[in-house]
CSV table of C-alpha atoms and ligand atoms in Angstrom, one decimal:
chain,number,residue,atom,x,y,z
A,1,MET,CA,-15.0,11.2,31.3
A,2,ALA,CA,-11.1,11.1,32.8
A,3,SER,CA,-8.4,13.7,31.4
A,4,LEU,CA,-5.1,14.5,32.4
A,5,VAL,CA,-2.6,16.5,31.2
A,6,VAL,CA,0.8,15.6,29.4
A,7,ARG,CA,3.6,18.5,29.1
A,8,ARG,CA,7.4,18.1,28.0
A,9,SER,CA,10.0,19.8,27.8
A,10,VAL,CA,12.4,18.4,24.9
A,11,VAL,CA,12.7,18.4,21.9
A,12,LEU,CA,10.6,15.1,19.2
A,13,ALA,CA,7.2,13.6,20.7
A,14,PHE,CA,6.1,10.6,19.6
A,15,LEU,CA,3.9,9.7,21.9
A,16,VAL,CA,1.5,5.5,21.9
A,17,LEU,CA,-1.5,6.0,23.8
A,18,LEU,CA,-3.6,3.1,24.7
A,19,VAL,CA,-6.7,3.3,27.4
A,20,THR,CA,-6.2,0.5,30.2
A,21,LEU,CA,-8.6,-1.2,32.8
A,22,SER,CA,-7.0,-3.2,34.5
A,23,VAL,CA,-3.6,-6.1,36.5
A,24,GLU,CA,-1.6,-8.5,35.9
A,25,GLY,CA,1.7,-9.4,36.3
A,26,SER,CA,5.9,-11.2,36.7
A,27,HIS,CA,11.5,-9.6,34.0
A,28,PHE,CA,11.5,-8.8,30.9
A,29,ARG,CA,8.4,-7.4,29.3
A,30,GLY,CA,10.0,-5.9,25.4
A,31,ALA,CA,12.3,-3.6,24.2
A,32,THR,CA,12.4,-0.9,21.0
A,33,PHE,CA,16.3,0.0,19.6
A,34,SER,CA,16.8,2.3,16.4
A,35,TRP,CA,21.0,4.0,15.4
A,36,LYS,CA,21.2,6.3,13.2
A,37,PRO,CA,25.0,7.8,13.2
A,38,ILE,CA,26.9,11.3,14.2
A,39,PRO,CA,27.5,14.0,12.3
A,40,ASN,CA,31.1,14.5,11.2
A,41,ASP,CA,31.7,11.4,12.8
A,42,PRO,CA,31.8,9.1,10.7
A,43,ASP,CA,33.0,5.7,13.1
A,44,THR,CA,30.2,6.5,15.8
A,45,ILE,CA,26.4,5.8,15.5
A,46,GLN,CA,23.8,7.0,18.7
A,47,CYS,CA,21.9,4.7,19.7
A,48,ASN,CA,18.3,4.9,21.6
A,49,PHE,CA,16.3,2.4,23.7
A,50,ARG,CA,12.7,1.8,25.2
A,51,VAL,CA,13.4,-1.4,27.5
A,52,SER,CA,9.8,-2.7,29.9
A,53,TRP,CA,10.5,-4.6,32.6
A,54,ARG,CA,8.1,-5.9,35.6
A,55,ARG,CA,8.2,-3.7,37.9
A,56,SER,CA,7.7,-5.3,40.7
A,57,SER,CA,11.5,-6.7,39.7
A,58,GLY,CA,15.3,-5.5,39.9
A,59,GLU,CA,15.5,-3.8,36.8
A,60,GLY,CA,12.0,-2.5,36.7
A,61,GLY,CA,11.4,-1.7,40.9
A,62,ASP,CA,12.7,2.2,41.3
A,63,CYS,CA,10.2,3.5,38.2
A,64,ASP,CA,8.2,5.4,40.2
A,65,GLN,CA,6.9,9.4,40.3
A,66,THR,CA,9.8,11.1,41.9
A,67,THR,CA,12.2,8.6,39.3
A,68,ILE,CA,10.9,9.7,36.9
A,69,ASN,CA,10.9,13.6,37.5
A,70,THR,CA,14.4,13.8,39.5
A,71,ASN,CA,16.0,11.8,36.2
A,72,ARG,CA,17.8,8.8,38.2
A,73,LEU,CA,18.8,5.9,35.7
A,74,ILE,CA,17.7,3.2,37.4
A,75,GLY,CA,18.2,-1.2,36.1
A,76,SER,CA,20.5,-3.1,35.1
A,77,GLY,CA,21.4,-5.4,31.8
A,78,ASN,CA,24.2,-4.5,28.8
A,79,TRP,CA,24.7,-4.6,25.8
A,80,ASP,CA,27.6,-6.4,23.0
A,81,THR,CA,28.9,-3.4,21.5
A,82,PRO,CA,31.8,-2.6,18.8
A,83,GLU,CA,33.4,-1.4,21.6
A,84,GLY,CA,32.8,-3.9,24.7
A,85,SER,CA,29.7,-4.4,26.5
A,86,LEU,CA,27.8,-0.9,27.0
A,87,PRO,CA,24.9,-0.7,30.5
A,88,ALA,CA,21.4,-0.8,29.6
A,89,GLN,CA,20.5,1.6,32.2
A,90,TYR,CA,17.5,3.8,31.6
A,91,TYR,CA,15.9,6.6,33.0
A,92,CYS,CA,13.0,5.4,33.5
A,93,THR,CA,9.5,7.4,31.7
A,94,ASP,CA,6.7,5.2,32.9
A,95,PHE,CA,4.8,2.9,35.1
A,96,SER,CA,1.4,1.4,36.3
A,97,VAL,CA,0.8,-0.5,39.0
A,98,GLN,CA,-1.9,-1.8,37.9
A,99,GLU,CA,-0.2,-3.8,35.1
A,100,ASP,CA,3.5,-4.5,37.1
A,101,TRP,CA,5.3,-2.2,35.0
A,102,SER,CA,7.7,0.1,34.3
A,103,GLN,CA,8.9,1.1,30.4
A,104,GLY,CA,11.9,4.1,30.1
A,105,SER,CA,15.1,4.2,27.4
A,106,ASN,CA,18.6,6.0,27.1
A,107,SER,CA,20.6,7.0,24.5
A,108,MET,CA,24.4,5.4,24.4
A,109,ASN,CA,26.9,6.7,21.4
A,110,VAL,CA,28.7,3.7,19.8
A,111,SER,CA,32.1,3.3,18.5
A,112,MET,CA,32.5,1.5,15.2
A,113,GLN,CA,35.7,0.9,16.1
A,114,GLY,CA,36.9,1.1,12.6
A,115,ASN,CA,34.3,-1.1,11.0
A,116,THR,CA,31.5,-0.1,9.0
A,117,VAL,CA,29.3,-3.0,9.4
A,118,THR,CA,28.7,-4.2,13.1
A,119,ASP,CA,25.7,-6.0,15.7
A,120,ILE,CA,24.7,-4.6,18.5
A,121,SER,CA,22.7,-6.9,20.5
A,122,PHE,CA,21.0,-7.7,24.2
A,123,ASP,CA,20.5,-11.2,26.1
A,124,SER,CA,19.8,-12.8,28.8
A,125,CYS,CA,16.9,-14.8,30.4
A,126,CYS,CA,14.1,-13.9,31.0
A,127,TRP,CA,10.4,-12.9,29.2
A,128,ILE,CA,7.9,-12.4,32.1
A,129,THR,CA,6.0,-16.0,31.7
A,130,VAL,CA,4.6,-16.8,28.8
A,131,GLN,CA,2.6,-18.9,26.4
A,132,HIS,CA,4.3,-21.7,23.6
A,133,PRO,CA,1.9,-21.3,21.2
A,134,ASN,CA,1.2,-24.7,21.0
A,135,GLY,CA,0.1,-26.0,24.7
A,136,GLY,CA,2.0,-24.9,28.6
A,137,THR,CA,3.3,-22.5,29.5
A,138,HIS,CA,7.5,-20.7,29.5
A,139,ASP,CA,10.4,-18.5,31.0
A,140,PRO,CA,12.3,-17.9,27.3
A,141,ASP,CA,16.0,-15.7,26.8
A,142,TRP,CA,15.1,-13.0,25.3
A,143,ASN,CA,18.1,-11.7,22.1
A,144,LEU,CA,18.0,-7.8,20.6
A,145,VAL,CA,19.8,-7.4,17.8
A,146,ALA,CA,19.9,-4.3,15.7
A,147,HIS,CA,21.6,-4.8,12.1
A,148,VAL,CA,24.0,-1.8,11.9
A,149,ASP,CA,26.2,-1.3,8.1
A,150,LEU,CA,27.3,3.2,8.4
A,151,SER,CA,27.9,2.7,4.5
A,152,VAL,CA,27.2,6.3,2.6
A,153,ARG,CA,24.3,5.9,1.1
A,154,PRO,CA,24.5,6.1,-3.4
A,155,ASP,CA,20.7,8.1,-3.3
A,156,THR,CA,21.0,10.0,-0.6
A,157,GLY,CA,24.7,10.7,-0.3
A,158,ARG,CA,24.9,9.9,3.7
A,159,PRO,CA,25.5,7.3,6.2
A,160,ASN,CA,21.6,5.4,6.9
A,161,SER,CA,19.8,5.9,9.4
A,162,SER,CA,17.6,3.1,11.5
A,163,PRO,CA,13.8,3.1,11.4
A,164,ILE,CA,11.7,4.6,15.0
A,165,SER,CA,9.6,2.5,16.7
A,166,ALA,CA,7.5,2.2,19.7
A,167,SER,CA,5.0,0.1,21.5
A,168,SER,CA,3.4,-0.4,24.7
A,169,ALA,CA,4.5,-2.6,27.2
A,170,ILE,CA,1.3,-4.4,27.0
A,171,TYR,CA,-1.5,-4.8,23.7
A,172,ARG,CA,-4.4,-6.1,25.4
A,173,ILE,CA,-6.5,-8.7,23.4
A,174,GLN,CA,-10.3,-9.7,24.1
A,175,ILE,CA,-10.0,-13.4,23.1
A,176,SER,CA,-13.8,-13.6,21.7
A,177,CYS,CA,-13.2,-9.4,19.8
A,178,ASP,CA,-11.3,-9.1,16.7
A,179,THR,CA,-8.6,-7.4,17.3
A,180,VAL,CA,-6.0,-5.1,15.6
A,181,ILE,CA,-2.3,-4.7,17.1
A,182,ARG,CA,-1.4,-2.2,15.1
A,183,ILE,CA,2.6,-0.7,15.4
A,184,PRO,CA,3.3,3.3,15.3
A,185,ARG,CA,6.6,3.2,12.9
A,186,GLU,CA,8.7,6.3,11.6
A,187,ASP,CA,12.2,6.3,8.8
A,188,PRO,CA,14.3,9.3,9.3
A,189,ASP,CA,15.3,8.9,5.9
A,190,GLY,CA,12.0,9.1,4.2
A,191,ASP,CA,12.3,5.2,3.5
A,192,VAL,CA,9.8,1.9,3.6
A,193,VAL,CA,9.4,0.3,6.5
A,194,LYS,CA,8.6,-3.8,6.5
A,195,CYS,CA,7.7,-5.8,10.1
A,196,ARG,CA,8.2,-9.3,11.2
A,197,TYR,CA,8.7,-11.5,12.9
A,198,ALA,CA,12.4,-11.8,14.3
A,199,SER,CA,12.3,-16.4,13.7
A,200,VAL,CA,14.3,-15.1,10.1
A,201,TYR,CA,17.6,-14.5,12.0
A,202,SER,CA,16.9,-15.7,15.4
A,203,GLU,CA,17.1,-12.5,16.5
A,204,CYS,CA,15.1,-13.9,19.4
A,205,GLY,CA,16.6,-15.5,22.0
A,206,GLU,CA,13.9,-18.0,22.7
A,207,ALA,CA,10.6,-16.1,22.2
A,208,CYS,CA,10.2,-16.5,18.1
A,209,ASP,CA,6.6,-18.0,17.6
A,210,PRO,CA,4.2,-15.7,15.8
A,211,LEU,CA,0.9,-14.4,18.0
A,212,PRO,CA,-1.7,-17.8,17.2
A,213,PHE,CA,-4.4,-16.5,15.4
A,214,SER,CA,-3.1,-13.6,13.4
A,215,VAL,CA,-1.7,-12.6,10.5
A,216,LEU,CA,1.2,-10.2,10.2
A,217,ASP,CA,0.7,-7.8,7.1
A,218,GLU,CA,4.2,-6.6,6.9
A,219,ASP,CA,3.7,-3.2,4.8
A,220,LYS,CA,1.0,-2.4,6.7
A,221,CYS,CA,2.8,-3.1,10.4
A,222,GLU,CA,-0.3,-4.7,12.3
A,223,ILE,CA,-0.9,-7.9,13.6
A,224,SER,CA,-4.8,-9.0,12.7
A,225,TYR,CA,-6.0,-11.5,15.6
A,226,ARG,CA,-8.8,-13.3,13.5
A,227,THR,CA,-12.1,-14.9,15.7
A,228,SER,CA,-12.9,-17.0,12.6
A,229,MET,CA,-8.8,-18.8,12.9
A,230,GLY,CA,-9.4,-19.7,16.4
A,231,SER,CA,-9.7,-18.5,19.4
A,232,LEU,CA,-5.9,-17.9,22.1
A,233,ARG,CA,-5.5,-18.9,25.8
A,234,PRO,CA,-6.4,-16.5,27.8
A,235,GLY,CA,-1.9,-15.4,28.7
A,236,TRP,CA,0.4,-14.1,28.0
A,237,TYR,CA,2.3,-13.7,24.9
A,238,ALA,CA,5.8,-12.2,24.1
A,239,MET,CA,6.1,-10.3,20.8
A,240,ALA,CA,9.3,-10.1,18.9
A,241,LEU,CA,9.1,-8.3,15.3
A,242,THR,CA,12.2,-7.5,13.4
A,243,LEU,CA,12.0,-3.7,11.6
A,244,GLU,CA,13.6,-3.2,8.6
A,245,ASP,CA,14.3,-0.3,6.1
A,246,TYR,CA,14.4,-0.2,2.0
A,247,PRO,CA,14.8,3.2,0.1
A,248,PRO,CA,11.6,3.9,-1.6
A,249,GLY,CA,11.3,2.3,-5.1
A,250,ALA,CA,13.5,-0.4,-3.8
A,251,ALA,CA,12.8,-4.7,-3.5
A,252,THR,CA,11.6,-5.7,-0.6
A,253,THR,CA,13.1,-8.3,0.5
A,254,VAL,CA,13.8,-10.4,3.9
A,255,GLY,CA,17.1,-9.5,5.0
A,256,ALA,CA,17.6,-6.6,2.2
A,257,GLY,CA,16.2,-3.6,3.9
A,258,LEU,CA,19.3,-1.0,5.3
A,259,SER,CA,19.0,-2.0,8.7
A,260,ARG,CA,17.2,-3.9,11.1
A,261,VAL,CA,16.3,-3.5,14.7
A,262,PRO,CA,14.1,-5.0,16.9
A,263,LEU,CA,11.0,-4.2,18.5
A,264,GLN,CA,9.0,-6.6,21.2
A,265,PHE,CA,5.8,-6.4,23.7
A,266,LEU,CA,3.4,-8.3,25.2
A,267,VAL,CA,0.2,-9.3,23.8
A,268,ASP,CA,-2.2,-10.2,27.1
A,269,ALA,CA,-5.4,-12.5,25.4
A,270,TYR,CA,-7.8,-12.1,29.1
A,271,THR,CA,-12.0,-13.7,29.3
A,272,SER,CA,-14.0,-11.0,28.9
A,273,ASN,CA,-18.5,-11.0,29.0
A,274,ASN,CA,-17.9,-6.9,27.5
A,275,GLN,CA,-19.3,-6.3,23.3
A,276,CYS,CA,-17.0,-6.1,22.2
A,277,ASN,CA,-17.8,-2.5,20.6
A,278,MET,CA,-17.8,-1.2,24.6
A,279,LYS,CA,-13.9,-0.7,25.3
A,280,PRO,CA,-13.0,2.2,26.6
A,281,VAL,CA,-11.9,4.5,24.1
A,282,LEU,CA,-9.8,8.2,23.6
A,283,THR,CA,-12.0,11.4,23.0
A,284,GLY,CA,-12.6,14.6,22.9
A,285,ARG,CA,-9.0,17.1,23.0
A,286,THR,CA,-6.9,13.7,22.3
A,287,PRO,CA,-4.4,14.0,19.6
A,288,GLN,CA,-5.3,12.2,17.5
A,289,ASP,CA,-3.6,8.4,15.6
A,290,ARG,CA,-0.6,9.2,14.2
A,291,ASP,CA,-0.6,12.7,14.7
A,292,ARG,CA,3.6,13.9,14.7
A,293,VAL,CA,4.3,16.8,16.9
A,294,LEU,CA,8.0,18.7,16.8
A,295,VAL,CA,8.2,20.1,19.9
A,296,PRO,CA,11.9,22.9,19.5
A,297,GLY,CA,14.1,22.0,21.6
A,298,GLY,CA,13.6,24.1,25.3
A,299,GLY,CA,10.2,24.4,23.6
A,300,THR,CA,7.1,22.6,25.6
A,301,TYR,CA,3.8,20.8,24.2
A,302,HIS,CA,0.6,20.6,26.2
A,303,ALA,CA,-1.9,18.3,25.4
A,304,VAL,CA,-4.5,16.6,27.9
A,305,LEU,CA,-5.8,13.4,26.7
A,306,GLU,CA,-9.4,11.8,27.7
A,307,ALA,CA,-10.9,8.5,27.8
A,308,GLU,CA,-14.1,7.8,28.1
A,309,SER,CA,-15.9,4.5,28.7
A,310,PRO,CA,-19.1,3.1,26.6
A,311,ASN,CA,-19.5,0.3,28.9
A,312,PRO,CA,-21.6,1.8,32.0
A,313,GLY,CA,-21.0,-0.3,34.2
A,314,VAL,CA,-17.0,0.5,33.5
A,315,SER,CA,-14.7,3.6,34.3
A,316,ILE,CA,-11.1,4.7,33.2
A,317,ALA,CA,-9.1,3.6,35.8
A,318,GLU,CA,-5.3,4.5,34.6
A,319,ILE,CA,-4.4,6.4,30.7
A,320,SER,CA,-0.7,4.6,30.3
A,321,THR,CA,1.7,6.5,28.1
A,322,VAL,CA,4.7,5.6,26.2
A,323,SER,CA,6.4,9.1,26.7
A,324,PRO,CA,9.2,10.7,26.0
A,325,LEU,CA,12.0,11.5,28.2
A,326,GLY,CA,11.6,14.8,30.2
A,327,MET,CA,7.4,15.0,29.6
A,328,ILE,CA,5.2,15.3,33.0
A,329,LYS,CA,2.2,13.7,33.4
A,330,SER,CA,-0.8,14.6,35.5
A,331,ALA,CA,-3.1,13.3,37.8
A,332,LEU,CA,-5.6,10.6,36.4
A,333,THR,CA,-9.3,13.3,36.9
A,334,THR,CA,-12.6,13.2,36.1
A,335,ASP,CA,-15.0,15.6,34.5
A,336,SER,CA,-17.4,17.0,36.9
A,337,ASP,CA,-19.6,17.6,33.9
A,338,ASN,CA,-19.3,13.8,32.9
A,339,PRO,CA,-19.2,11.9,35.2
A,340,PRO,CA,-19.2,7.4,35.7
A,341,LEU,CA,-22.3,6.5,35.1
B,1,LIG,C1,26.1,11.1,21.0
B,1,LIG,O1,26.6,12.7,20.8
B,1,LIG,C2,26.3,13.7,20.2
B,1,LIG,C3,26.3,14.0,19.6
B,1,LIG,O2,28.6,14.8,19.3
B,1,LIG,C4,26.1,14.4,20.9
B,1,LIG,O3,25.5,15.2,21.2
B,1,LIG,C5,25.1,13.7,22.5
B,1,LIG,O4,25.4,14.1,24.1
B,1,LIG,C6,26.2,12.3,22.4
B,1,LIG,N1,25.0,11.5,24.2
B,1,LIG,C7,25.4,10.9,24.5
B,1,LIG,C8,24.5,9.9,25.2
B,1,LIG,O5,26.7,10.4,24.8
């Protein structure tokens, strides 16, 4: 069994945990964006974003433990906002040398310049090399688009806040195994949140394809890969989703949401002879899936993540996290009472 210790010292924690075993690499590897009104300032929104890059690229290359500890801004690129271009630089929070990615977040306050409705976007070239669903590969342009509407809601008496999501930079699918990708989501207003592919309003640049041989449950925000529908070709797949929020009880038709925000990530389809039930699992003192932890401002949250591999031939190399700013993660240790076999 392997474990590591996580501590953090600021507000809100949205932990996404997953266990990874191996390798691979190439610039854009996905992102999420959310926004909320600033109390008593009807013209400004606070935007939070999280972005993933190939670590061996200019945007991602400076992310190491020192960058995280010293809270240094890295990265490049710009958000297109009503105020003009605002830097997409970020504070690195997570990285993997083995898997060649880095991920971080930042927030920016954006003046609506007197508008109630606007779009905020970030587009450029390119995603890392990914599969075309019908064959071959490409390095598509990415586009992230968030739709902001600051009107006062009749039901709450205040402006809306967008849904919030968080995603690992990579989800892994063993090609021979049925797999469900669960997209974490939250809504500060308690709204219903649905997920759909971003192709409806061209909110996805050149990477708009659904995952082949899978079904997206828009209500549950789950992508189910079904081997009965066919087999993925090995490689990377770029996924571009849009999350929309609807007041409880309202019709949940596409485009009718109070806001729209992007969630983009990668799926790595790989071949392996491992049995499908032999995947590493989180165990022991690890927080439960979908746990929500509120940490008072200035407080400290401490958690231990433990994982084990049911496959005697496989040991845990790394426990990846999607970390809030301020989280410190210890090195991986092996439990001496429960060593790898
Ligand atoms: C945005 O505004 C809020 C409220 O005034 C403030 O607490 C926060 O620090 C600001 N964020 C940035 C990135 O300037």
